[in-house]
Amino acid sequence: MPHTNRLNHWVIPDGYIPPNSTGELESHESICVLNTGGVDANITINVYFEDRAPLEDMTVVVPAKRTLHIRTAGLRSGTEAIPKGVPYAAELFSDVPVYVQYSRLDSTQPANALMSVVAFPVPEGRE
């Protein structure tokens, strides 16, 4: 899916769904998408692994003037999902400009850790 606008293509190089949780909070990751525009955003997500074929063409719709927190553990390509405890990277495409943030809650220990970063927008010509 080629795009020429840098607001339409992002890369998240460091994905990892923690395999365990302690306490009341579940370890998880989210891809947070903000659509401030007037039309729905059609998002396509591809996930890449170190030692297996990618999960491709997973789609999500983010309604106009809304935000959506996409739990990566809930993404499916056919019957396949991202396994817990396995490193991966994600690539996102949108048919309209949106903003993308990535967050991980690691509750594998009693002292929880939350990491959140803005996803890397791919510059024009690097698609």
JSON list of N, CA, C and O in Angstrom, two decimals, residues 9-16 44-58 82-83 86-93:
[
{"chain": "A", "resi": 9, "resn": "HIS", "atom": "N", "xyz": [2.20, 6.70, 7.36]},
{"chain": "A", "resi": 9, "resn": "HIS", "atom": "CA", "xyz": [3.01, 5.48, 7.47]},
{"chain": "A", "resi": 9, "resn": "HIS", "atom": "C", "xyz": [3.90, 5.60, 8.71]},
{"chain": "A", "resi": 9, "resn": "HIS", "atom": "O", "xyz": [4.62, 6.58, 8.86]},
{"chain": "A", "resi": 10, "resn": "TRP", "atom": "N", "xyz": [3.84, 4.62, 9.59]},
{"chain": "A", "resi": 10, "resn": "TRP", "atom": "CA", "xyz": [4.62, 4.62, 10.83]},
{"chain": "A", "resi": 10, "resn": "TRP", "atom": "C", "xyz": [5.26, 3.26, 11.05]},
{"chain": "A", "resi": 10, "resn": "TRP", "atom": "O", "xyz": [4.74, 2.25, 10.60]},
{"chain": "A", "resi": 11, "resn": "VAL", "atom": "N", "xyz": [6.34, 3.27, 11.83]},
{"chain": "A", "resi": 11, "resn": "VAL", "atom": "CA", "xyz": [7.02, 2.04, 12.21]},
{"chain": "A", "resi": 11, "resn": "VAL", "atom": "C", "xyz": [7.21, 2.05, 13.73]},
{"chain": "A", "resi": 11, "resn": "VAL", "atom": "O", "xyz": [7.58, 3.07, 14.32]},
{"chain": "A", "resi": 12, "resn": "ILE", "atom": "N", "xyz": [6.93, 0.90, 14.34]},
{"chain": "A", "resi": 12, "resn": "ILE", "atom": "CA", "xyz": [7.18, 0.68, 15.77]},
{"chain": "A", "resi": 12, "resn": "ILE", "atom": "C", "xyz": [8.15, -0.50, 15.83]},
{"chain": "A", "resi": 12, "resn": "ILE", "atom": "O", "xyz": [7.75, -1.66, 15.71]},
{"chain": "A", "resi": 13, "resn": "PRO", "atom": "N", "xyz": [9.47, -0.24, 15.97]},
{"chain": "A", "resi": 13, "resn": "PRO", "atom": "CA", "xyz": [10.45, -1.32, 15.88]},
{"chain": "A", "resi": 13, "resn": "PRO", "atom": "C", "xyz": [10.48, -2.28, 17.07]},
{"chain": "A", "resi": 13, "resn": "PRO", "atom": "O", "xyz": [10.91, -3.41, 16.92]},
{"chain": "A", "resi": 14, "resn": "ASP", "atom": "N", "xyz": [10.06, -1.84, 18.26]},
{"chain": "A", "resi": 14, "resn": "ASP", "atom": "CA", "xyz": [10.22, -2.67, 19.46]},
{"chain": "A", "resi": 14, "resn": "ASP", "atom": "C", "xyz": [8.87, -3.04, 20.05]},
{"chain": "A", "resi": 14, "resn": "ASP", "atom": "O", "xyz": [8.35, -2.33, 20.90]},
{"chain": "A", "resi": 15, "resn": "GLY", "atom": "N", "xyz": [8.33, -4.16, 19.62]},
{"chain": "A", "resi": 15, "resn": "GLY", "atom": "CA", "xyz": [7.10, -4.67, 20.21]},
{"chain": "A", "resi": 15, "resn": "GLY", "atom": "C", "xyz": [7.39, -5.91, 21.03]},
{"chain": "A", "resi": 15, "resn": "GLY", "atom": "O", "xyz": [8.28, -6.70, 20.70]},
{"chain": "A", "resi": 16, "resn": "TYR", "atom": "N", "xyz": [6.65, -6.05, 22.13]},
{"chain": "A", "resi": 16, "resn": "TYR", "atom": "CA", "xyz": [6.83, -7.23, 22.99]},
{"chain": "A", "resi": 16, "resn": "TYR", "atom": "C", "xyz": [5.67, -7.25, 23.98]},
{"chain": "A", "resi": 16, "resn": "TYR", "atom": "O", "xyz": [5.55, -6.35, 24.82]},
{"chain": "A", "resi": 44, "resn": "THR", "atom": "N", "xyz": [-4.14, -0.15, 8.36]},
{"chain": "A", "resi": 44, "resn": "THR", "atom": "CA", "xyz": [-3.63, -1.48, 8.06]},
{"chain": "A", "resi": 44, "resn": "THR", "atom": "C", "xyz": [-2.36, -1.69, 8.88]},
{"chain": "A", "resi": 44, "resn": "THR", "atom": "O", "xyz": [-1.50, -0.82, 8.92]},
{"chain": "A", "resi": 45, "resn": "ILE", "atom": "N", "xyz": [-2.27, -2.83, 9.56]},
{"chain": "A", "resi": 45, "resn": "ILE", "atom": "CA", "xyz": [-1.13, -3.13, 10.43]},
{"chain": "A", "resi": 45, "resn": "ILE", "atom": "C", "xyz": [-0.46, -4.42, 9.94]},
{"chain": "A", "resi": 45, "resn": "ILE", "atom": "O", "xyz": [-1.14, -5.43, 9.72]},
{"chain": "A", "resi": 46, "resn": "ASN", "atom": "N", "xyz": [0.86, -4.35, 9.79]},
{"chain": "A", "resi": 46, "resn": "ASN", "atom": "CA", "xyz": [1.68, -5.52, 9.49]},
{"chain": "A", "resi": 46, "resn": "ASN", "atom": "C", "xyz": [2.62, -5.73, 10.67]},
{"chain": "A", "resi": 46, "resn": "ASN", "atom": "O", "xyz": [3.17, -4.77, 11.20]},
{"chain": "A", "resi": 47, "resn": "VAL", "atom": "N", "xyz": [2.81, -6.98, 11.08]},
{"chain": "A", "resi": 47, "resn": "VAL", "atom": "CA", "xyz": [3.69, -7.29, 12.21]},
{"chain": "A", "resi": 47, "resn": "VAL", "atom": "C", "xyz": [4.78, -8.24, 11.73]},
{"chain": "A", "resi": 47, "resn": "VAL", "atom": "O", "xyz": [4.50, -9.25, 11.07]},
{"chain": "A", "resi": 48, "resn": "TYR", "atom": "N", "xyz": [6.02, -7.91, 12.09]},
{"chain": "A", "resi": 48, "resn": "TYR", "atom": "CA", "xyz": [7.19, -8.67, 11.65]},
{"chain": "A", "resi": 48, "resn": "TYR", "atom": "C", "xyz": [7.89, -9.30, 12.85]},
{"chain": "A", "resi": 48, "resn": "TYR", "atom": "O", "xyz": [7.95, -8.71, 13.93]},
{"chain": "A", "resi": 49, "resn": "PHE", "atom": "N", "xyz": [8.44, -10.51, 12.64]},
{"chain": "A", "resi": 49, "resn": "PHE", "atom": "CA", "xyz": [9.10, -11.27, 13.69]},
{"chain": "A", "resi": 49, "resn": "PHE", "atom": "C", "xyz": [10.54, -11.60, 13.29]},
{"chain": "A", "resi": 49, "resn": "PHE", "atom": "O", "xyz": [10.91, -11.50, 12.12]},
{"chain": "A", "resi": 50, "resn": "GLU", "atom": "N", "xyz": [11.33, -12.04, 14.25]},
{"chain": "A", "resi": 50, "resn": "GLU", "atom": "CA", "xyz": [12.71, -12.44, 13.99]},
{"chain": "A", "resi": 50, "resn": "GLU", "atom": "C", "xyz": [12.80, -13.77, 13.27]},
{"chain": "A", "resi": 50, "resn": "GLU", "atom": "O", "xyz": [13.73, -14.00, 12.49]},
{"chain": "A", "resi": 51, "resn": "ASP", "atom": "N", "xyz": [11.88, -14.70, 13.57]},
{"chain": "A", "resi": 51, "resn": "ASP", "atom": "CA", "xyz": [12.06, -16.09, 13.13]},
{"chain": "A", "resi": 51, "resn": "ASP", "atom": "C", "xyz": [10.83, -16.72, 12.50]},
{"chain": "A", "resi": 51, "resn": "ASP", "atom": "O", "xyz": [10.73, -17.93, 12.44]},
{"chain": "A", "resi": 52, "resn": "ARG", "atom": "N", "xyz": [9.89, -15.90, 12.04]},
{"chain": "A", "resi": 52, "resn": "ARG", "atom": "CA", "xyz": [8.68, -16.46, 11.42]},
{"chain": "A", "resi": 52, "resn": "ARG", "atom": "C", "xyz": [8.10, -15.47, 10.43]},
{"chain": "A", "resi": 52, "resn": "ARG", "atom": "O", "xyz": [8.48, -14.31, 10.42]},
{"chain": "A", "resi": 53, "resn": "ALA", "atom": "N", "xyz": [7.17, -15.94, 9.64]},
{"chain": "A", "resi": 53, "resn": "ALA", "atom": "CA", "xyz": [6.54, -15.09, 8.63]},
{"chain": "A", "resi": 53, "resn": "ALA", "atom": "C", "xyz": [5.72, -13.98, 9.30]},
{"chain": "A", "resi": 53, "resn": "ALA", "atom": "O", "xyz": [5.21, -14.16, 10.41]},
{"chain": "A", "resi": 54, "resn": "PRO", "atom": "N", "xyz": [5.60, -12.84, 8.64]},
{"chain": "A", "resi": 54, "resn": "PRO", "atom": "CA", "xyz": [4.83, -11.74, 9.23]},
{"chain": "A", "resi": 54, "resn": "PRO", "atom": "C", "xyz": [3.33, -12.01, 9.26]},
{"chain": "A", "resi": 54, "resn": "PRO", "atom": "O", "xyz": [2.82, -12.85, 8.52]},
{"chain": "A", "resi": 55, "resn": "LEU", "atom": "N", "xyz": [2.65, -11.28, 10.14]},
{"chain": "A", "resi": 55, "resn": "LEU", "atom": "CA", "xyz": [1.19, -11.22, 10.13]},
{"chain": "A", "resi": 55, "resn": "LEU", "atom": "C", "xyz": [0.85, -9.94, 9.38]},
{"chain": "A", "resi": 55, "resn": "LEU", "atom": "O", "xyz": [1.25, -8.85, 9.80]},
{"chain": "A", "resi": 56, "resn": "GLU", "atom": "N", "xyz": [0.14, -10.06, 8.27]},
{"chain": "A", "resi": 56, "resn": "GLU", "atom": "CA", "xyz": [-0.06, -8.90, 7.41]},
{"chain": "A", "resi": 56, "resn": "GLU", "atom": "C", "xyz": [-1.53, -8.56, 7.21]},
{"chain": "A", "resi": 56, "resn": "GLU", "atom": "O", "xyz": [-2.42, -9.39, 7.40]},
{"chain": "A", "resi": 57, "resn": "ASP", "atom": "N", "xyz": [-1.73, -7.31, 6.84]},
{"chain": "A", "resi": 57, "resn": "ASP", "atom": "CA", "xyz": [-3.03, -6.79, 6.42]},
{"chain": "A", "resi": 57, "resn": "ASP", "atom": "C", "xyz": [-4.11, -6.90, 7.49]},
{"chain": "A", "resi": 57, "resn": "ASP", "atom": "O", "xyz": [-5.27, -7.16, 7.18]},
{"chain": "A", "resi": 58, "resn": "MET", "atom": "N", "xyz": [-3.74, -6.67, 8.75]},
{"chain": "A", "resi": 58, "resn": "MET", "atom": "CA", "xyz": [-4.74, -6.60, 9.81]},
{"chain": "A", "resi": 58, "resn": "MET", "atom": "C", "xyz": [-5.33, -5.19, 9.76]},
{"chain": "A", "resi": 58, "resn": "MET", "atom": "O", "xyz": [-4.58, -4.21, 9.69]},
{"chain": "A", "resi": 82, "resn": "ILE", "atom": "N", "xyz": [-0.46, -12.23, 17.58]},
{"chain": "A", "resi": 82, "resn": "ILE", "atom": "CA", "xyz": [0.90, -11.96, 18.05]},
{"chain": "A", "resi": 82, "resn": "ILE", "atom": "C", "xyz": [1.09, -12.75, 19.35]},
{"chain": "A", "resi": 82, "resn": "ILE", "atom": "O", "xyz": [0.34, -12.57, 20.30]},
{"chain": "A", "resi": 83, "resn": "PRO", "atom": "N", "xyz": [2.09, -13.63, 19.40]},
{"chain": "A", "resi": 83, "resn": "PRO", "atom": "CA", "xyz": [2.30, -14.40, 20.63]},
{"chain": "A", "resi": 83, "resn": "PRO", "atom": "C", "xyz": [2.90, -13.54, 21.74]},
{"chain": "A", "resi": 83, "resn": "PRO", "atom": "O", "xyz": [3.68, -12.62, 21.49]},
{"chain": "A", "resi": 86, "resn": "VAL", "atom": "N", "xyz": [7.26, -12.73, 22.69]},
{"chain": "A", "resi": 86, "resn": "VAL", "atom": "CA", "xyz": [8.03, -12.84, 21.46]},
{"chain": "A", "resi": 86, "resn": "VAL", "atom": "C", "xyz": [8.27, -11.43, 20.90]},
{"chain": "A", "resi": 86, "resn": "VAL", "atom": "O", "xyz": [7.30, -10.69, 20.68]},
{"chain": "A", "resi": 87, "resn": "PRO", "atom": "N", "xyz": [9.52, -11.04, 20.66]},
{"chain": "A", "resi": 87, "resn": "PRO", "atom": "CA", "xyz": [9.78, -9.71, 20.09]},
{"chain": "A", "resi": 87, "resn": "PRO", "atom": "C", "xyz": [9.17, -9.59, 18.69]},
{"chain": "A", "resi": 87, "resn": "PRO", "atom": "O", "xyz": [9.18, -10.55, 17.91]},
{"chain": "A", "resi": 88, "resn": "TYR", "atom": "N", "xyz": [8.68, -8.39, 18.38]},
{"chain": "A", "resi": 88, "resn": "TYR", "atom": "CA", "xyz": [8.14, -8.13, 17.06]},
{"chain": "A", "resi": 88, "resn": "TYR", "atom": "C", "xyz": [8.27, -6.64, 16.75]},
{"chain": "A", "resi": 88, "resn": "TYR", "atom": "O", "xyz": [8.61, -5.83, 17.61]},
{"chain": "A", "resi": 89, "resn": "ALA", "atom": "N", "xyz": [8.02, -6.29, 15.52]},
{"chain": "A", "resi": 89, "resn": "ALA", "atom": "CA", "xyz": [7.97, -4.89, 15.08]},
{"chain": "A", "resi": 89, "resn": "ALA", "atom": "C", "xyz": [6.66, -4.72, 14.31]},
{"chain": "A", "resi": 89, "resn": "ALA", "atom": "O", "xyz": [6.13, -5.67, 13.73]},
{"chain": "A", "resi": 90, "resn": "ALA", "atom": "N", "xyz": [6.14, -3.49, 14.31]},
{"chain": "A", "resi": 90, "resn": "ALA", "atom": "CA", "xyz": [4.87, -3.22, 13.63]},
{"chain": "A", "resi": 90, "resn": "ALA", "atom": "C", "xyz": [5.05, -2.09, 12.64]},
{"chain": "A", "resi": 90, "resn": "ALA", "atom": "O", "xyz": [5.85, -1.17, 12.83]},
{"chain": "A", "resi": 91, "resn": "GLU", "atom": "N", "xyz": [4.27, -2.17, 11.58]},
{"chain": "A", "resi": 91, "resn": "GLU", "atom": "CA", "xyz": [4.19, -1.14, 10.56]},
{"chain": "A", "resi": 91, "resn": "GLU", "atom": "C", "xyz": [2.72, -0.80, 10.35]},
{"chain": "A", "resi": 91, "resn": "GLU", "atom": "O", "xyz": [1.89, -1.70, 10.26]},
{"chain": "A", "resi": 92, "resn": "LEU", "atom": "N", "xyz": [2.41, 0.49, 10.33]},
{"chain": "A", "resi": 92, "resn": "LEU", "atom": "CA", "xyz": [1.02, 0.93, 10.18]},
{"chain": "A", "resi": 92, "resn": "LEU", "atom": "C", "xyz": [0.90, 1.83, 8.96]},
{"chain": "A", "resi": 92, "resn": "LEU", "atom": "O", "xyz": [1.79, 2.65, 8.68]},
{"chain": "A", "resi": 93, "resn": "PHE", "atom": "N", "xyz": [-0.23, 1.70, 8.28]},
{"chain": "A", "resi": 93, "resn": "PHE", "atom": "CA", "xyz": [-0.59, 2.58, 7.18]},
{"chain": "A", "resi": 93, "resn": "PHE", "atom": "C", "xyz": [-1.99, 3.11, 7.44]},
{"chain": "A", "resi": 93, "resn": "PHE", "atom": "O", "xyz": [-2.83, 2.39, 7.98]}
]
